[in-house]
């Protein structure tokens, strides 16, 4: 218990240090407005990919409907902050978005998570498309034109905190009793079932958790970009998030961070390449997958505990 | 043990509180800007272009038009700023037809490239996404294709000070088309077959219905991406109408024209600038693309002034192709910036925005432009008629 406390304190210190460092860099002008913009978009992608990694990497369910849950979070936050353009409005909108995404994920999850592989992917993709079409046809969402002129209530500090919070929650969830049950479902569903694990329940739990995480990303997206439209949440958005998960390594949280950062920076660098932009981006993805077929980090995770043990071991050997 | 736990909780709360304290002040601490100005003898113009993704065809046309204008201006000696001549420098970025990317590029072009003005994005959605960052930096944005009515307006109905367009808005062309169909074509009954999934089509339907003095027989809807329109067209066939109004893009409109003609519907089919693409004819088929009318911003058959012939020749010599609508609108956008700089005798972005707002009787290749109080150009609408896949005539409609 004491050890866990120590490691948690170290993680918290790392998070605070990271936040302070970025603040200092911003203060002295190393990080300008454009770099901050890139950091925010990377942060939002980390939140989105973390949730999807839980669904794909840890529960082993192939979902292609993540953009649908992102849309629910985005629209909930946008509608609430249009009416209440304050920090409180943003928090309320995000919570409503999370609850809405959770309920919808539950409704979608119960029937579809009995499916496997490609069938599940098609079902979740269809569900996300249904969400998008509903948004196109609703009056409250301003139909295909979407919502614009939203207050910019999200900034990099808020994104940073929510990245830290969602990561802590997700990692703790994975390492909890329920998390281990989810991992067992991924490894061998039949064996897990024979051990008395309700596989459907745990698959749905991961799906709901992932959907709620996507809603947070959507809320931040809406109140940072300040404009949203149903077309922002099409199949390509789901695939973009999937690329981050696969690129980082399915089942690696550290990999998700690395891939989101790498692809975010790559995207920024390629802006000036004109029509070649997407060709070079695709080429980079292909090359990474050729040389790192299991993703940038495979299933490897950065661990403070492991780092400490290694340092202790070296110290002992030195003595 | 409990003491440790308590300490940990307090530390966590303190750290979170410290971080949260700065969260909602992050944006407020940004220093105010007085806009961007040229450095040295070069005025930088940014290009926020859709060079890949869904709107790449429009974005590429925009890039061609802008590049042509910049090259021509520099060849002719540059821009006159007070007593000295300055050259234009174009810095282009690809937003991959993505709203978040368009917003990011707006920041890049205004804070890093230090552009005095930006042309693009070409779509309304991307324009809306880019606008907050442009406004923050006090740099004007001219969109050559963002036709959504609300694009230049704030929520309170006031004008967006840094958003301009070289194209006219949806309601303007929707109303012009309604007048043309009723007054010039003398058609009293119209059936509408519109795209339900785009704000562009919805805006056109609203404007057309509001202005048309005849009878709207029926309104049917399709979704962007649909391929089979036979059911909808069969429904229409039994109705008594003189023309079909198809507000939408060429990809679906081409198929509607083909399927309508194959079904024996030979009534006029009218549309807006979404038809203004050579692909419309290739999708519909030359023989089917007859009795088609659409509004557009530019047509070589209805030259707005004597500048058009020179422009068409220059375009053909440079690209070996005929100039399209969005090439011309983008070409005009650069010259609008040039005029604003020369009027204000300043390369400062705030001054350029003021100059653009004052634009009066500007002779562009798409017409004589006067900017109204909502930053929409007042100029004639061109109605083009297609017969056997070729432009038969083009008429300017006031």
XYZ file of C-alpha atoms in Angstrom:
717
model
C 0.000 0.000 0.000
C 2.821 2.356 1.017
C 4.688 1.498 -2.177
C 1.636 2.188 -4.338
C 1.227 5.487 -2.564
C 4.833 6.366 -3.371
C 4.420 5.492 -7.048
C 1.157 7.442 -7.281
C 2.867 10.437 -5.688
C 5.669 10.176 -8.258
C 3.149 10.036 -11.109
C 1.375 13.077 -9.711
C 4.700 14.904 -9.398
C 5.516 14.054 -13.042
C 2.109 15.386 -14.133
C 2.509 18.634 -12.179
C 6.102 19.034 -13.385
C 4.975 18.574 -16.991
C 2.308 21.204 -16.539
C 4.747 23.654 -14.908
C 7.351 23.057 -17.642
C 4.905 23.769 -20.451
C 3.767 26.897 -18.612
C 7.370 28.079 -18.269
C 8.115 27.332 -21.939
C 5.020 29.296 -22.893
C 6.062 32.186 -20.670
C 9.512 32.479 -22.247
C 8.115 32.066 -25.763
C 9.521 28.618 -26.612
C 5.941 27.415 -27.006
C 4.013 29.885 -29.154
C 0.313 30.004 -29.958
C 0.649 27.556 -32.841
C 2.644 25.048 -30.780
C 0.037 25.359 -28.026
C -2.673 24.700 -30.602
C -0.836 21.542 -31.658
C -0.458 20.450 -28.012
C -4.193 20.877 -27.456
C -5.088 18.790 -30.514
C -2.584 16.112 -29.436
C -4.143 16.126 -25.955
C -7.663 15.714 -27.330
C -6.459 12.842 -29.520
C -4.826 11.183 -26.501
C -8.145 11.289 -24.621
C -10.015 9.867 -27.617
C -7.425 7.163 -28.279
C -7.179 6.186 -24.601
C -10.876 5.317 -24.601
C -10.632 3.415 -27.863
C -7.537 1.556 -26.656
C -9.541 0.360 -23.671
C -12.173 -1.054 -26.043
C -9.805 -2.492 -28.666
C -6.557 -3.100 -26.816
C -7.777 -4.220 -23.424
C -11.206 -5.765 -23.999
C -10.366 -7.019 -27.494
C -13.481 -5.604 -29.195
C -12.985 -4.049 -32.634
C -15.050 -0.841 -32.590
C -15.297 1.632 -35.461
C -17.913 3.866 -33.872
C -15.809 6.054 -31.615
C -16.609 9.256 -33.531
C -20.291 8.770 -32.692
C -19.613 9.055 -28.956
C -17.270 11.961 -29.604
C -20.144 13.679 -31.449
C -22.500 13.210 -28.493
C -19.989 14.835 -26.141
C -19.299 17.646 -28.596
C -22.953 18.488 -29.200
C -23.936 18.224 -25.536
C -21.130 20.583 -24.499
C -21.836 22.929 -27.421
C -25.559 23.197 -26.712
C -25.046 23.752 -22.983
C -22.237 26.304 -23.406
C -24.310 28.210 -25.962
C -26.920 28.657 -23.250
C -24.460 28.967 -20.326
C -21.176 30.344 -21.734
C -19.208 29.827 -18.517
C -16.747 27.319 -17.054
C -19.650 25.814 -15.117
C -21.580 25.455 -18.354
C -18.665 23.595 -19.899
C -18.424 21.204 -16.941
C -22.193 20.630 -17.011
C -22.167 20.090 -20.786
C -19.285 17.629 -20.539
C -21.000 15.651 -17.769
C -24.257 15.538 -19.769
C -22.272 14.437 -22.833
C -20.555 11.675 -20.848
C -23.845 10.416 -19.429
C -25.491 10.542 -22.847
C -22.563 8.709 -24.451
C -22.629 6.157 -21.630
C -26.340 5.467 -22.074
C -26.035 5.243 -25.876
C -22.973 2.971 -25.546
C -24.997 0.746 -23.240
C -27.925 0.619 -25.688
C -25.582 -0.135 -28.601
C -23.280 -2.390 -26.610
C -25.748 -4.919 -25.231
C -26.918 -6.224 -28.636
C -23.751 -5.616 -30.682
C -21.073 -6.888 -28.308
C -22.324 -10.427 -28.813
C -20.810 -10.060 -32.276
C -17.115 -10.519 -32.990
C -14.423 -9.095 -35.274
C -15.565 -7.623 -38.575
C -19.249 -7.973 -37.693
C -18.784 -5.905 -34.546
C -16.785 -3.295 -36.478
C -19.581 -2.942 -39.042
C -22.262 -2.767 -36.334
C -20.444 -0.046 -34.360
C -19.690 1.867 -37.556
C -23.400 1.725 -38.408
C -24.318 2.931 -34.925
C -21.981 5.934 -35.247
C -23.476 6.741 -38.642
C -26.982 6.616 -37.134
C -25.861 9.142 -34.494
C -24.439 11.397 -37.226
C -27.594 11.205 -39.370
C -29.766 12.020 -36.341
C -27.607 15.102 -35.708
C -28.020 16.121 -39.377
C -31.800 15.942 -39.094
C -32.390 17.562 -35.704
C -33.429 21.220 -35.451
C -31.760 21.744 -32.064
C -28.363 20.800 -33.550
C -28.899 23.207 -36.487
C -28.907 20.284 -38.924
C -26.030 19.891 -41.373
C -24.712 23.424 -40.726
C -23.855 22.488 -37.153
C -23.160 24.874 -34.292
C -20.686 27.741 -34.462
C -19.617 30.805 -32.526
C -19.174 28.659 -29.429
C -17.290 30.164 -26.482
C -13.653 29.044 -26.281
C -13.768 27.560 -22.801
C -11.199 24.857 -23.463
C -7.512 25.728 -23.351
C -4.358 23.671 -23.084
C -4.360 23.669 -19.242
C -7.834 22.156 -19.137
C -6.926 19.650 -21.846
C -3.761 18.732 -19.924
C -5.679 18.134 -16.694
C -8.301 16.039 -18.460
C -5.585 13.998 -20.194
C -4.063 13.285 -16.763
C -7.436 12.526 -15.152
C -8.700 10.233 -17.947
C -5.364 8.407 -18.054
C -5.386 7.859 -14.268
C -8.970 6.616 -14.375
C -8.323 4.332 -17.350
C -5.093 2.869 -15.957
C -6.678 2.316 -12.538
C -9.678 0.713 -14.209
C -7.392 -1.650 -16.144
C -5.495 -2.616 -12.980
C -8.661 -3.084 -10.937
C -10.473 -6.380 -10.403
C -12.920 -5.480 -13.193
C -10.025 -4.522 -15.437
C -8.394 -7.897 -14.957
C -11.712 -9.533 -15.804
C -11.797 -7.506 -19.039
C -8.238 -8.592 -19.856
C -9.187 -12.211 -19.289
C -12.070 -11.802 -21.764
C -9.590 -10.466 -24.321
C -7.158 -13.345 -23.788
C -9.709 -16.162 -23.902
C -13.422 -15.500 -23.765
C -14.413 -19.150 -23.321
C -11.934 -19.682 -20.490
C -13.095 -16.470 -18.816
C -16.716 -17.572 -19.088
C -15.890 -20.965 -17.610
C -14.311 -19.171 -14.631
C -17.661 -17.514 -13.956
C -16.918 -14.147 -15.548
C -19.929 -12.510 -17.178
C -18.152 -11.692 -20.446
C -20.972 -9.611 -21.949
C -21.158 -7.461 -18.813
C -17.446 -6.701 -18.848
C -17.298 -6.088 -22.591
C -20.191 -3.638 -22.252
C -18.478 -1.997 -19.250
C -15.335 -1.353 -21.319
C -17.448 -0.098 -24.226
C -19.386 2.313 -21.981
C -16.199 3.564 -20.300
C -14.564 4.094 -23.707
C -17.640 5.908 -25.023
C -17.698 8.251 -22.034
C -14.014 9.034 -22.547
C -14.721 9.866 -26.193
C -17.435 12.278 -25.040
C -14.834 14.197 -23.000
C -12.663 14.483 -26.119
C -15.672 15.668 -28.116
C -16.577 18.320 -25.537
C -13.028 19.683 -25.587
C -12.998 19.644 -29.398
C -16.242 21.658 -29.561
C -15.152 24.302 -27.078
C -11.663 24.646 -28.483
C -12.365 24.734 -32.230
C -15.577 26.706 -31.474
C -17.506 25.139 -34.338
C -18.891 21.653 -34.961
C -20.847 19.996 -37.751
C -22.106 16.407 -38.155
C -19.566 15.790 -40.933
C -16.734 16.281 -38.424
C -17.744 12.965 -36.868
C -17.874 10.644 -39.846
C -16.157 7.295 -40.340
C -12.830 9.005 -41.118
C -12.692 10.482 -37.616
C -13.154 7.002 -36.114
C -10.372 5.717 -38.368
C -8.053 8.581 -37.383
C -8.456 7.611 -33.720
C -7.979 3.946 -34.608
C -4.720 4.832 -36.412
C -3.354 6.345 -33.179
C -4.235 3.197 -31.209
C -2.739 0.806 -33.775
C 0.295 3.013 -34.338
C 1.107 3.213 -30.636
C 0.569 -0.468 -30.041
C -2.751 -2.108 -29.268
C -2.979 -2.403 -25.496
C -0.229 0.110 -24.703
C -1.225 3.345 -22.970
C 2.297 4.711 -23.311
C 2.114 3.865 -26.999
C -1.110 5.856 -27.323
C 0.671 8.931 -25.935
C 3.677 8.411 -28.209
C 1.591 7.845 -31.356
C -0.732 10.802 -30.701
C 2.277 13.071 -30.182
C 4.166 11.746 -33.211
C 1.173 11.923 -35.557
C 0.179 15.348 -34.225
C 3.650 16.745 -34.884
C 3.835 14.987 -38.259
C 0.480 16.486 -39.224
C 1.701 19.942 -38.211
C 4.980 19.621 -40.137
C 3.228 18.404 -43.296
C 0.804 21.350 -43.490
C 3.111 23.187 -45.854
C 3.474 20.290 -48.305
C 0.268 21.071 -50.190
C -1.326 18.240 -52.141
C 1.531 15.939 -51.084
C 0.500 16.258 -47.448
C -1.736 13.193 -47.285
C 0.593 11.155 -49.510
C 3.529 11.776 -47.161
C 1.353 11.174 -44.090
C 0.141 7.846 -45.492
C 3.679 6.910 -46.484
C 4.875 7.617 -42.941
C 2.112 5.375 -41.545
C 3.038 2.559 -43.934
C 6.745 2.813 -43.085
C 6.067 2.795 -39.343
C 3.853 -0.273 -39.708
C 6.466 -2.058 -41.844
C 9.266 -1.463 -39.355
C 7.101 -1.631 -36.218
C 4.285 -4.067 -37.089
C 3.137 -4.234 -33.457
C 3.048 -0.445 -33.209
C 5.630 1.982 -31.870
C 5.768 0.369 -28.427
C 3.933 -2.932 -28.919
C 2.407 -3.751 -25.535
C 5.230 -2.104 -23.576
C 4.298 0.322 -20.815
C 6.413 2.892 -19.028
C 6.483 1.910 -15.359
C 7.824 3.943 -12.440
C 7.942 0.743 -10.387
C 10.153 -0.970 -12.968
C 12.365 2.098 -13.156
C 12.819 2.082 -9.367
C 13.554 -1.637 -9.272
C 16.166 -1.264 -12.011
C 17.824 1.636 -10.155
C 17.846 -0.400 -6.926
C 19.286 -3.404 -8.750
C 22.073 -1.291 -10.264
C 22.805 0.253 -6.876
C 23.063 -3.231 -5.322
C 25.321 -4.454 -8.111
C 27.486 -1.369 -7.698
C 27.815 -2.072 -3.994
C -0.620 4.363 7.276
C -3.808 6.471 7.523
C -1.636 9.560 7.958
C 0.189 8.789 4.704
C -3.101 8.342 2.925
C -4.311 11.692 4.251
C -1.112 13.421 3.108
C -1.460 11.863 -0.314
C -5.054 13.066 -0.630
C -4.088 16.588 0.441
C -1.179 16.617 -2.030
C -3.462 15.417 -4.826
C -6.081 18.049 -4.036
C -3.462 20.797 -3.793
C -1.880 19.845 -7.112
C -5.236 19.637 -8.855
C -6.349 22.961 -7.369
C -3.114 24.633 -8.447
C -3.536 23.386 -12.010
C -7.242 24.230 -12.127
C -6.547 27.756 -10.898
C -4.751 28.490 -14.147
C -7.099 26.573 -16.413
C -9.624 29.237 -17.217
C -7.120 32.104 -17.140
C -4.918 30.634 -19.865
C -6.785 32.384 -22.645
C -7.183 35.677 -20.831
C -3.456 36.173 -20.402
C -2.753 36.471 -24.100
C -1.444 39.888 -25.077
C -3.562 42.000 -27.390
C -2.513 42.190 -31.015
C -2.427 45.121 -33.385
C -2.474 42.840 -36.414
C 0.309 41.792 -38.789
C 2.297 44.046 -41.106
C 4.720 43.397 -43.944
C 8.398 43.033 -43.129
C 10.869 44.450 -45.633
C 9.580 44.827 -49.181
C 7.343 41.764 -49.140
C 3.689 41.456 -48.194
C 2.845 37.928 -47.088
C -0.493 36.450 -48.074
C -1.525 33.147 -46.543
C -3.389 30.360 -48.292
C -5.566 28.073 -46.157
C -6.396 25.634 -48.943
C -8.263 22.325 -49.237
C -5.585 20.565 -51.298
C -6.485 17.063 -50.131
C -9.627 15.459 -48.767
C -13.260 15.851 -49.815
C -13.030 19.438 -51.121
C -9.673 19.047 -52.900
C -11.137 19.838 -56.344
C -12.312 23.241 -55.098
C -9.130 23.856 -53.095
C -6.873 23.128 -56.058
C -8.868 25.563 -58.198
C -8.490 28.151 -55.447
C -4.726 27.620 -55.349
C -4.429 28.011 -59.127
C -6.382 31.278 -59.093
C -4.423 32.746 -56.180
C -1.021 31.751 -57.600
C -1.914 33.234 -60.971
C -2.942 36.559 -59.408
C 0.151 36.784 -57.183
C 2.463 36.041 -60.136
C 0.664 38.600 -62.326
C 0.744 41.342 -59.658
C 4.465 40.792 -59.022
C 5.182 40.756 -62.760
C 3.323 44.057 -63.120
C 5.516 45.687 -60.478
C 3.807 44.687 -57.259
C 1.485 46.513 -54.875
C 1.708 50.289 -54.456
C 1.904 51.112 -50.744
C 2.099 54.872 -50.432
C 5.219 55.830 -52.402
C 6.806 52.419 -52.724
C 6.070 49.214 -54.597
C 6.033 45.942 -52.685
C 5.973 42.342 -53.866
C 3.505 39.701 -52.739
C 4.652 36.427 -51.207
C 2.238 33.500 -51.036
C 2.527 30.900 -48.255
C 0.113 28.002 -48.716
C -0.943 25.281 -46.293
C -3.178 22.268 -46.841
C -6.056 21.914 -44.371
C -7.001 18.484 -45.857
C -10.679 19.597 -45.958
C -10.774 19.273 -42.178
C -12.204 21.924 -39.850
C -9.755 21.382 -36.982
C -6.870 21.583 -39.446
C -8.273 24.792 -40.937
C -8.332 26.328 -37.443
C -4.771 25.178 -36.762
C -3.532 26.607 -40.072
C -5.246 29.918 -39.328
C -3.096 30.132 -36.182
C 0.021 29.105 -38.114
C -0.464 31.673 -40.876
C -1.254 34.527 -38.499
C 1.249 33.894 -35.696
C 4.195 32.218 -37.435
C 3.993 33.215 -41.089
C 2.729 36.669 -40.036
C 0.430 36.915 -43.050
C -1.241 40.289 -43.583
C -4.277 38.585 -45.138
C -5.412 35.013 -45.747
C -7.360 33.500 -48.628
C -9.398 30.384 -47.905
C -10.707 28.004 -46.747
C -13.170 27.552 -49.583
C -15.890 25.755 -47.602
C -18.154 27.466 -45.075
C -17.519 24.920 -42.314
C -13.747 25.265 -42.496
C -14.132 29.042 -42.740
C -16.148 29.092 -39.524
C -13.482 26.977 -37.822
C -10.651 29.256 -38.978
C -12.467 32.495 -38.128
C -11.937 32.669 -34.316
C -8.154 32.419 -34.726
C -8.171 34.971 -37.552
C -10.225 37.373 -35.433
C -7.918 36.880 -32.451
C -4.944 37.814 -34.651
C -6.891 40.636 -36.382
C -6.098 39.318 -39.854
C -8.738 39.355 -42.620
C -9.846 36.132 -44.284
C -11.408 36.089 -47.756
C -13.261 32.945 -48.721
C -13.790 32.403 -52.453
C -16.432 29.720 -51.922
C -17.949 29.914 -48.436
C -21.524 30.741 -49.375
C -23.292 30.040 -46.055
C -25.281 33.165 -45.133
C -24.235 33.284 -41.483
C -20.517 33.003 -42.264
C -19.909 36.759 -42.090
C -22.254 37.341 -39.154
C -21.810 37.180 -35.409
C -24.471 35.581 -33.213
C -25.878 39.033 -32.374
C -26.361 39.852 -36.069
C -23.366 42.189 -36.281
C -20.766 41.673 -38.989
C -17.637 39.564 -38.398
C -14.928 42.244 -38.787
C -12.321 39.908 -40.317
C -14.437 37.669 -42.558
C -15.025 38.563 -46.212
C -16.009 36.715 -49.360
C -15.462 37.127 -53.065
C -18.445 34.878 -53.834
C -22.075 35.728 -53.155
C -24.024 33.976 -50.412
C -26.600 31.167 -50.706
C -29.653 33.366 -50.146
C -28.464 35.775 -52.847
C -28.191 33.098 -55.531
C -31.295 31.275 -54.267
C -33.354 34.442 -54.632
C -31.786 35.304 -58.003
C -32.592 31.828 -59.321
C -36.192 32.048 -58.063
C -36.629 35.383 -59.868
C -35.037 34.029 -63.045
C -37.232 30.910 -63.100
C -40.425 32.933 -62.544
C -39.729 36.136 -64.493
C -37.384 35.099 -67.311
C -38.214 31.426 -67.854
C -41.891 32.124 -67.030
C -42.260 28.850 -65.116
C -45.060 28.893 -62.546
C -44.772 25.428 -60.946
C -41.564 24.007 -59.507
C -40.745 20.694 -57.830
C -37.784 20.698 -55.428
C -35.467 17.725 -55.069
C -32.926 18.791 -52.453
C -29.975 17.508 -50.472
C -31.067 17.062 -46.855
C -27.549 16.528 -45.537
C -25.800 19.802 -46.437
C -26.301 23.294 -45.051
C -25.577 24.572 -48.572
C -28.683 22.924 -50.046
C -30.837 23.802 -47.050
C -29.895 27.477 -47.396
C -30.752 27.453 -51.095
C -34.139 25.802 -50.527
C -35.037 28.359 -47.859
C -34.037 31.307 -50.072
C -35.742 29.913 -53.183
C -39.006 29.192 -51.366
C -38.982 32.663 -49.834
C -38.572 34.444 -53.179
C -40.392 32.247 -55.713
C -43.785 33.711 -56.634
C -45.066 30.553 -58.315
C -46.200 27.297 -56.728
C -43.868 24.789 -55.080
C -45.561 21.558 -56.129
C -43.557 19.239 -53.867
C -40.295 19.082 -51.923
C -38.437 15.770 -51.814
C -35.097 15.064 -50.144
C -32.051 12.884 -50.713
C -28.796 12.441 -48.776
C -25.330 13.302 -50.077
C -23.776 10.094 -51.375
C -27.058 8.637 -52.670
C -26.768 6.928 -56.048
C -30.290 5.828 -56.987
C -32.896 8.570 -57.404
C -35.438 6.583 -59.433
C -37.947 6.309 -56.569
C -37.927 10.070 -55.965
C -38.108 10.847 -59.678
C -41.012 8.417 -60.162
C -42.834 10.270 -57.364
C -42.233 13.565 -59.187
C -43.312 12.224 -62.563
C -46.970 12.132 -61.602
C -46.935 15.741 -60.362
C -47.751 18.826 -62.437
C -44.568 20.924 -62.579
C -42.675 23.051 -65.107
C -39.147 22.574 -63.732
C -37.174 20.672 -61.105
C -34.968 22.648 -58.728
C -32.027 20.547 -57.497
C -30.085 22.358 -54.766
C -26.995 20.221 -54.229
C -23.561 19.355 -55.548
C -22.607 18.075 -59.010
C -21.895 14.525 -57.755
C -25.570 13.844 -56.978
C -27.019 16.405 -59.426
C -25.260 14.673 -62.336
C -26.882 11.364 -61.419
C -30.294 13.009 -60.952
C -30.042 14.579 -64.430
C -28.990 11.256 -65.997
C -31.741 9.235 -64.295
C -34.416 11.884 -64.949
C -33.620 12.034 -68.652
C -33.463 8.234 -68.927
C -36.901 8.135 -67.316
C -38.245 10.500 -69.957
C -38.387 13.643 -67.803
C -37.378 16.407 -70.218
C -38.448 19.430 -68.149
C -35.797 22.039 -67.251
C -33.593 21.157 -64.285
C -32.273 24.174 -62.408
C -29.561 24.397 -59.787
C -27.026 26.668 -58.139
C -23.221 26.953 -58.172
C -22.885 23.347 -56.990
C -23.496 22.480 -60.660
C -20.572 24.654 -61.783
C -18.096 21.864 -62.386
C -17.135 20.061 -65.622
C -17.770 16.759 -63.818
C -21.514 17.492 -63.868
C -21.638 16.794 -67.611
C -19.368 13.752 -67.424
C -21.592 12.204 -64.717
C -24.880 13.110 -66.426
C -23.713 12.286 -69.936
C -23.533 14.877 -72.721
C -26.836 13.987 -74.356
C -28.652 14.109 -71.001
C -27.194 17.474 -69.968
C -29.710 19.536 -71.924
C -32.180 22.117 -70.678
C -30.065 22.584 -67.548
C -29.835 26.007 -65.899
C -27.665 26.992 -62.949
C -26.432 30.085 -61.167
C -22.715 30.705 -61.072
C -20.264 33.433 -60.127
C -18.339 33.489 -63.389
C -18.828 32.464 -66.990
C -16.633 33.253 -69.986
C -19.769 33.555 -72.129
C -21.003 36.481 -70.031
C -17.854 38.555 -69.447
C -18.305 41.128 -66.701
C -15.791 43.552 -68.253
C -12.825 43.757 -70.633
C -10.498 42.232 -68.005
C -12.055 38.807 -68.528
C -10.542 38.145 -71.977
C -7.017 38.904 -70.691
C -7.613 36.738 -67.636
C -8.868 33.790 -69.706
C -5.848 34.018 -72.013
C -3.421 34.272 -69.094
C -5.054 31.286 -67.395
C -4.978 29.192 -70.567
C -1.323 30.088 -71.220
C -0.331 29.233 -67.644
C -2.329 26.068 -67.008
C -3.299 24.918 -70.508
C -6.921 24.703 -69.430
C -10.062 26.837 -69.266
C -10.637 28.872 -66.122
C -13.364 27.665 -63.799
C -15.593 29.494 -61.340
C -13.488 29.038 -58.214
C -10.235 29.890 -60.005
C -11.781 33.239 -60.982
C -13.195 33.946 -57.512
C -9.792 33.229 -55.954
C -8.045 35.410 -58.531
C -10.399 38.250 -57.588
C -9.742 37.700 -53.877
C -6.037 38.537 -54.339
C -6.848 41.671 -56.306
C -9.351 42.695 -53.620
C -6.519 42.523 -51.071
C -4.272 44.525 -53.418
C -6.949 47.196 -53.786
C -7.472 47.355 -49.999
C -3.720 47.782 -49.372
C -3.465 50.536 -51.975
C -6.572 52.337 -50.701
C -5.392 52.264 -47.086
C -1.708 52.841 -48.021
C -0.847 50.218 -45.403
C 0.173 46.571 -45.159
C -1.235 46.274 -41.635
C -3.855 43.523 -41.465
C -6.316 45.649 -39.474
C -6.090 48.372 -42.120
C -6.477 45.802 -44.917
C -9.700 44.605 -43.264
C -10.928 48.201 -43.169
C -10.013 48.604 -46.838
C -11.869 45.439 -47.806
C -14.970 46.630 -45.957
C -14.863 49.889 -47.962
C -14.384 48.157 -51.333
C -16.476 49.979 -53.937
C -16.876 49.439 -57.698
C -13.902 47.083 -57.750
C -13.442 45.725 -61.263
C -12.935 41.994 -60.848
C -13.102 39.228 -63.424
C -16.264 37.921 -61.738
C -17.945 41.325 -61.876
C -17.937 44.820 -60.456
C -17.828 44.326 -56.713
C -19.071 46.603 -53.960
C -18.818 45.177 -50.459
C -22.039 45.527 -48.463
C -22.181 46.146 -44.709
C -22.182 42.385 -44.064
C -19.004 41.865 -46.130
C -20.867 40.218 -49.002
C -19.940 41.329 -52.528
C -22.775 42.914 -54.457
C -22.432 41.817 -58.084
C -24.577 40.191 -60.768
C -25.396 36.478 -60.708
C -24.702 34.554 -63.907
C -27.258 31.982 -65.071
C -25.703 29.415 -67.396
C -27.709 27.204 -69.739
C -26.421 23.796 -70.854
C -27.500 22.090 -74.077
C -26.020 18.720 -75.081
C -23.394 19.058 -72.382
C -22.108 22.418 -73.613
C -22.738 25.967 -72.475
C -25.362 27.354 -74.823
C -25.736 30.751 -73.190
C -24.996 32.733 -70.055
C -27.029 35.638 -68.722
C -26.143 38.147 -66.022
C -29.020 38.583 -63.575
C -29.115 41.652 -61.333
